[in-house]
């Protein structure tokens, strides 16, 4: 099912007299293709969960429209939208077995018992918990409880699946396993899925499309790798990537990009003050001290060996060269006890942002 959001806005009034209203979602326009897994990504307070709750019918928009295919569901009750919703806390009934929890929505729909049991078993098999049907939630791990919650959402055969930060209560390894399972389930069912998260690694790993948000406003929409490689602005560039992008105050002068007094690259951008963003993987160690142009010199704080890579960490007090982290191949031989290292830069990993608007200009 295709989802279309047209000028969707949600304004919360101030809680106390004199407090300003809050625009949780501000004039959002998105089209989510049928059968895709779409991630709403951004920091706390950016409006991603509010958007999800408006999709589900648990929150009413202040203005704008929500369309499922061509049907306007903006004012339609939640139970009539054909959605499955998985909350962050799973919301399982502790006195019920796994089977009863999964079947609960069907009981409310007055589905016959035999059919309900068959559909519950099918949903349990899909999420691979068919051997746990007679257990209670307190006998399950966090990951197993998550699968029960997903099975309960899927058993209704929804047109749209909505996931509100479903992995935040799991440990790191279990989060990795469960996000792979969510992707597998989504592909097998073909259900249009909207996934809310503040974890950019999580979103990039499983989403077909990402919607990056800040303060209720959509900053960029696209495929995860495309957004990483081609960010619209400084916020998007900063938000995506682990380790994060390195940001320097710099300038363009005479067809060259400068950080401090070092010219690092040539460019056709007009002379101006800029922010220079360099991805950690954009550095190439340059051992040849005879090369004086198009290199960046960094003071070395320490070097971390991380298996296939080395991370060179450089700390500075100035805003021109703040703390920097660059990733290089572990096979690259660095001089021992070096206090400075010189790097060439990969042009496609260097971005320029307008110093005032923070919009990307290169």
XYZ file of C-alpha atoms in Angstrom:
362
model
C 0.000 0.000 0.000
C 1.302 3.433 -0.953
C 1.277 6.101 1.765
C 1.087 9.794 0.928
C 1.472 12.613 3.434
C 0.327 15.996 2.141
C 1.289 19.143 4.055
C 0.994 17.165 7.277
C 1.334 19.376 10.361
C 0.943 18.708 14.079
C 0.982 21.590 16.559
C 0.828 21.024 20.300
C -0.324 24.005 22.373
C 1.831 25.208 25.271
C 1.257 23.188 28.421
C 1.089 26.261 30.600
C -0.317 29.704 30.055
C 2.163 31.822 28.129
C 4.164 28.864 26.776
C 4.708 28.776 23.035
C 3.074 26.144 20.879
C 5.249 23.316 19.583
C 5.320 22.417 15.892
C 6.118 18.736 16.266
C 5.650 18.116 12.524
C 5.802 21.014 10.086
C 4.308 20.783 6.579
C 5.537 17.276 5.803
C 5.180 16.015 2.234
C 6.232 12.403 1.648
C 5.254 9.581 -0.685
C 6.097 6.103 0.594
C 6.047 3.500 -2.204
C 4.074 0.319 -1.691
C 6.034 -2.581 -0.203
C 9.004 -0.519 0.996
C 10.592 -0.281 4.439
C 10.941 3.403 5.265
C 12.835 4.778 8.251
C 11.962 8.025 10.025
C 15.315 9.091 11.441
C 16.352 11.956 13.653
C 17.221 13.031 17.208
C 14.734 13.114 20.074
C 12.081 15.758 19.553
C 12.329 15.819 15.745
C 8.728 14.646 15.224
C 9.289 11.099 13.992
C 7.116 9.325 16.606
C 4.420 11.998 16.259
C 4.362 11.269 12.525
C 4.006 7.549 13.231
C 1.143 8.149 15.667
C -0.662 10.278 13.077
C -0.242 7.463 10.560
C -1.706 5.029 13.077
C -4.655 7.244 14.001
C -3.559 7.658 17.625
C -2.864 11.362 16.987
C -4.928 13.708 14.833
C -3.130 16.140 12.497
C -3.598 19.861 12.978
C -3.717 20.167 9.193
C -2.820 18.210 6.080
C -3.844 14.817 4.726
C -2.880 11.150 5.068
C -3.676 8.894 2.116
C -3.442 5.095 2.011
C -3.318 4.465 -1.719
C -6.012 6.917 -2.844
C -8.143 6.687 0.322
C -8.098 9.686 2.656
C -7.680 8.208 6.158
C -6.862 11.476 7.928
C -9.924 11.287 10.182
C -10.469 7.520 10.026
C -10.405 5.668 13.353
C -7.235 3.709 14.111
C -8.986 0.330 14.121
C -10.320 0.938 10.592
C -6.974 1.803 8.961
C -5.665 -1.733 8.562
C -2.416 -1.035 10.407
C -0.227 -3.131 12.697
C 1.605 -1.172 15.387
C 4.582 -2.291 17.472
C 5.443 -0.076 20.416
C 8.829 0.471 22.028
C 7.757 -1.346 25.218
C 6.059 -4.275 23.366
C 2.916 -4.041 25.617
C 2.451 -7.803 26.034
C -0.150 -9.130 28.464
C 1.815 -10.895 31.250
C -1.020 -13.284 32.246
C -1.428 -14.587 28.678
C 0.669 -17.137 26.819
C 2.546 -16.191 23.671
C -0.205 -17.778 21.578
C -2.914 -15.841 23.414
C -0.994 -12.578 23.030
C -0.612 -13.109 19.300
C -4.245 -14.142 18.885
C -5.640 -11.301 21.018
C -6.373 -8.876 18.104
C -8.239 -11.670 16.300
C -10.357 -12.375 19.381
C -11.346 -8.708 19.419
C -12.250 -9.013 15.734
C -14.413 -12.072 16.629
C -12.455 -14.346 14.306
C -13.440 -17.993 14.795
C -11.178 -19.891 17.172
C -9.864 -22.422 14.642
C -9.008 -19.709 12.130
C -7.473 -17.570 14.869
C -5.275 -20.433 16.043
C -4.109 -21.142 12.486
C -3.281 -17.477 11.817
C -1.474 -17.153 15.159
C 0.639 -20.202 14.325
C 1.446 -18.807 10.868
C 2.528 -15.473 12.412
C 4.639 -17.277 15.030
C 6.349 -19.313 12.306
C 7.078 -16.156 10.330
C 8.964 -14.641 13.283
C 10.389 -18.068 14.270
C 8.842 -18.456 17.737
C 6.477 -21.380 17.055
C 8.194 -23.395 19.821
C 7.400 -20.731 22.434
C 3.621 -20.525 22.071
C 2.795 -21.843 25.549
C 5.252 -19.647 27.441
C 4.388 -16.458 29.305
C 6.152 -13.153 28.449
C 8.252 -13.252 31.662
C 9.763 -16.529 30.422
C 11.070 -14.896 27.243
C 14.186 -12.897 26.396
C 13.874 -9.316 25.187
C 14.361 -10.405 21.593
C 11.703 -13.104 21.896
C 9.247 -10.604 23.387
C 9.935 -8.328 20.445
C 9.078 -11.130 18.031
C 5.821 -11.776 19.857
C 4.899 -8.108 19.497
C 5.676 -8.212 15.765
C 3.679 -11.433 15.321
C 0.714 -9.851 17.121
C 0.878 -6.897 14.715
C 1.158 -9.166 11.653
C -1.588 -11.616 12.599
C -4.218 -9.031 11.572
C -2.755 -9.104 8.052
C -2.312 -5.323 8.037
C -1.794 -3.171 4.983
C 0.784 -1.072 6.850
C 3.199 -2.040 9.646
C 4.363 0.719 12.009
C 7.364 0.191 14.304
C 8.136 2.759 17.020
C 11.814 2.361 18.040
C 11.303 -1.405 18.420
C 14.952 -2.236 19.155
C 15.821 0.357 21.790
C 15.359 -2.061 24.732
C 17.726 -4.703 23.341
C 21.465 -5.117 23.851
C 23.843 -4.421 20.969
C 24.186 -7.973 19.617
C 20.468 -8.692 19.925
C 19.655 -5.420 18.168
C 21.816 -6.511 15.247
C 20.076 -9.887 15.014
C 16.585 -8.465 15.419
C 16.976 -5.740 12.809
C 18.039 -8.411 10.325
C 14.911 -10.355 11.245
C 12.705 -7.290 10.745
C 14.158 -6.846 7.260
C 13.601 -10.519 6.448
C 9.992 -10.422 7.675
C 9.254 -7.243 5.752
C 10.632 -8.722 2.539
C 8.693 -11.968 2.979
C 5.383 -10.233 3.680
C 5.824 -7.274 1.321
C 3.987 -5.040 3.807
C 4.666 -1.307 3.562
C 6.573 -0.631 6.798
C 7.447 2.598 8.595
C 10.233 2.278 11.142
C 11.052 5.011 13.683
C 14.571 5.220 15.115
C 17.160 7.702 16.328
C 19.959 5.224 15.511
C 21.407 6.083 12.097
C 23.313 2.787 11.811
C 20.062 0.917 12.421
C 18.214 2.919 9.782
C 20.966 2.653 7.174
C 21.249 -1.103 7.588
C 17.629 -2.110 6.950
C 15.704 0.744 5.305
C 14.955 1.025 1.611
C 14.284 4.741 2.074
C 15.255 7.120 4.894
C 13.511 10.311 5.928
C 15.892 12.461 7.982
C 14.085 14.921 10.268
C 15.028 17.862 12.474
C 12.641 19.927 14.619
C 9.617 18.617 12.745
C 10.998 19.430 9.302
C 12.123 16.892 6.707
C 15.775 17.528 5.859
C 16.316 14.858 3.209
C 14.632 11.798 1.705
C 16.401 9.061 -0.230
C 18.194 5.741 -0.192
C 20.487 5.432 2.851
C 23.786 5.264 0.956
C 22.716 8.076 -1.332
C 22.017 10.385 1.610
C 25.337 9.457 3.230
C 27.246 10.141 0.006
C 25.302 13.273 -0.918
C 23.956 15.097 2.192
C 21.842 18.194 1.643
C 23.159 20.157 4.606
C 25.474 20.174 7.594
C 22.890 18.605 9.920
C 22.371 15.571 7.674
C 26.115 15.141 7.114
C 26.731 15.348 10.867
C 23.920 13.008 11.832
C 24.937 10.141 9.547
C 28.125 8.172 9.966
C 30.058 6.284 12.640
C 32.537 7.743 13.467
C 30.839 11.036 12.560
C 32.053 13.356 9.844
C 34.889 15.727 10.774
C 33.857 19.390 10.568
C 36.379 22.251 10.167
C 35.988 25.983 9.813
C 37.580 26.893 6.505
C 37.416 29.108 3.470
C 37.526 29.051 -0.301
C 40.026 31.449 -1.800
C 41.456 31.609 -5.307
C 40.033 28.261 -6.381
C 41.363 26.374 -3.345
C 39.829 25.044 -0.139
C 41.758 26.077 2.963
C 41.723 24.708 6.473
C 43.878 27.088 8.450
C 46.787 27.960 6.179
C 46.782 24.603 4.357
C 45.231 24.273 0.894
C 43.651 20.819 0.844
C 41.818 20.682 -2.514
C 41.095 22.703 -5.613
C 37.522 23.792 -6.304
C 35.379 25.942 -8.582
C 33.316 27.273 -5.654
C 33.354 31.064 -5.268
C 35.466 32.639 -2.531
C 33.673 32.510 0.835
C 33.785 31.298 4.434
C 32.695 27.652 4.687
C 32.428 24.629 6.880
C 34.541 21.784 5.512
C 33.246 18.273 6.167
C 35.565 15.294 5.705
C 34.341 11.739 6.200
C 36.677 9.617 8.400
C 37.347 7.275 5.477
C 38.330 10.217 3.257
C 41.932 10.440 4.504
C 44.915 8.878 2.688
C 48.192 8.808 4.614
C 50.875 10.733 2.737
C 54.407 9.830 3.907
C 56.161 12.003 1.300
C 57.112 15.245 3.068
C 58.206 16.825 -0.215
C 54.565 17.293 -1.217
C 53.502 20.695 0.103
C 50.072 21.243 -1.478
C 46.711 19.519 -1.251
C 47.542 17.858 2.054
C 46.210 18.271 5.581
C 48.517 17.972 8.583
C 47.066 16.613 11.820
C 48.567 16.401 15.269
C 48.388 12.820 16.557
C 46.846 12.126 19.937
C 46.710 8.336 19.634
C 46.145 5.520 17.150
C 43.497 2.850 17.706
C 43.841 -0.500 15.910
C 40.365 -1.872 15.144
C 40.947 -5.101 13.240
C 40.824 -4.244 9.542
C 41.203 -0.505 10.173
C 43.247 1.957 12.169
C 41.698 5.039 13.648
C 43.990 8.057 14.001
C 42.637 10.450 16.624
C 43.849 14.037 16.524
C 42.884 16.548 19.209
C 43.152 20.325 18.934
C 41.946 23.248 20.956
C 41.087 25.500 18.009
C 37.832 25.514 16.037
C 39.840 25.432 12.812
C 41.134 21.969 13.617
C 38.923 20.398 16.305
C 39.109 16.771 17.416
C 39.466 14.671 14.278
C 39.086 10.961 13.673
C 40.310 9.440 10.425
C 40.086 5.807 9.366
C 42.902 4.211 7.376
C 43.685 0.648 6.346
C 45.380 -1.401 9.075
C 48.098 -2.438 6.586
C 49.283 1.165 6.238
C 52.554 1.551 8.147
C 52.561 4.694 10.278
C 55.798 6.018 11.783
C 56.093 5.116 15.455
C 55.716 7.901 18.000
C 54.805 10.403 15.256
C 53.391 13.642 16.614
C 52.130 14.832 13.197
C 50.802 13.022 10.155
C 50.045 14.339 6.665
C 47.047 13.246 4.617
C 45.782 13.583 1.096
C 42.008 13.700 0.839
C 39.539 11.809 -1.339
C 37.616 14.550 -3.186
C 34.279 12.685 -3.025
C 34.562 12.509 0.776
C 35.031 16.271 1.214
C 31.937 18.481 1.458
C 31.569 22.257 1.683
C 28.713 23.964 3.525
C 27.748 27.626 3.473
C 28.925 29.190 6.738
C 25.604 31.003 7.275
C 22.866 28.720 5.932
C 24.768 25.425 6.462
C 23.412 24.246 3.101
C 25.783 22.122 1.059
C 27.536 23.928 -1.807
C 29.969 21.163 -2.860
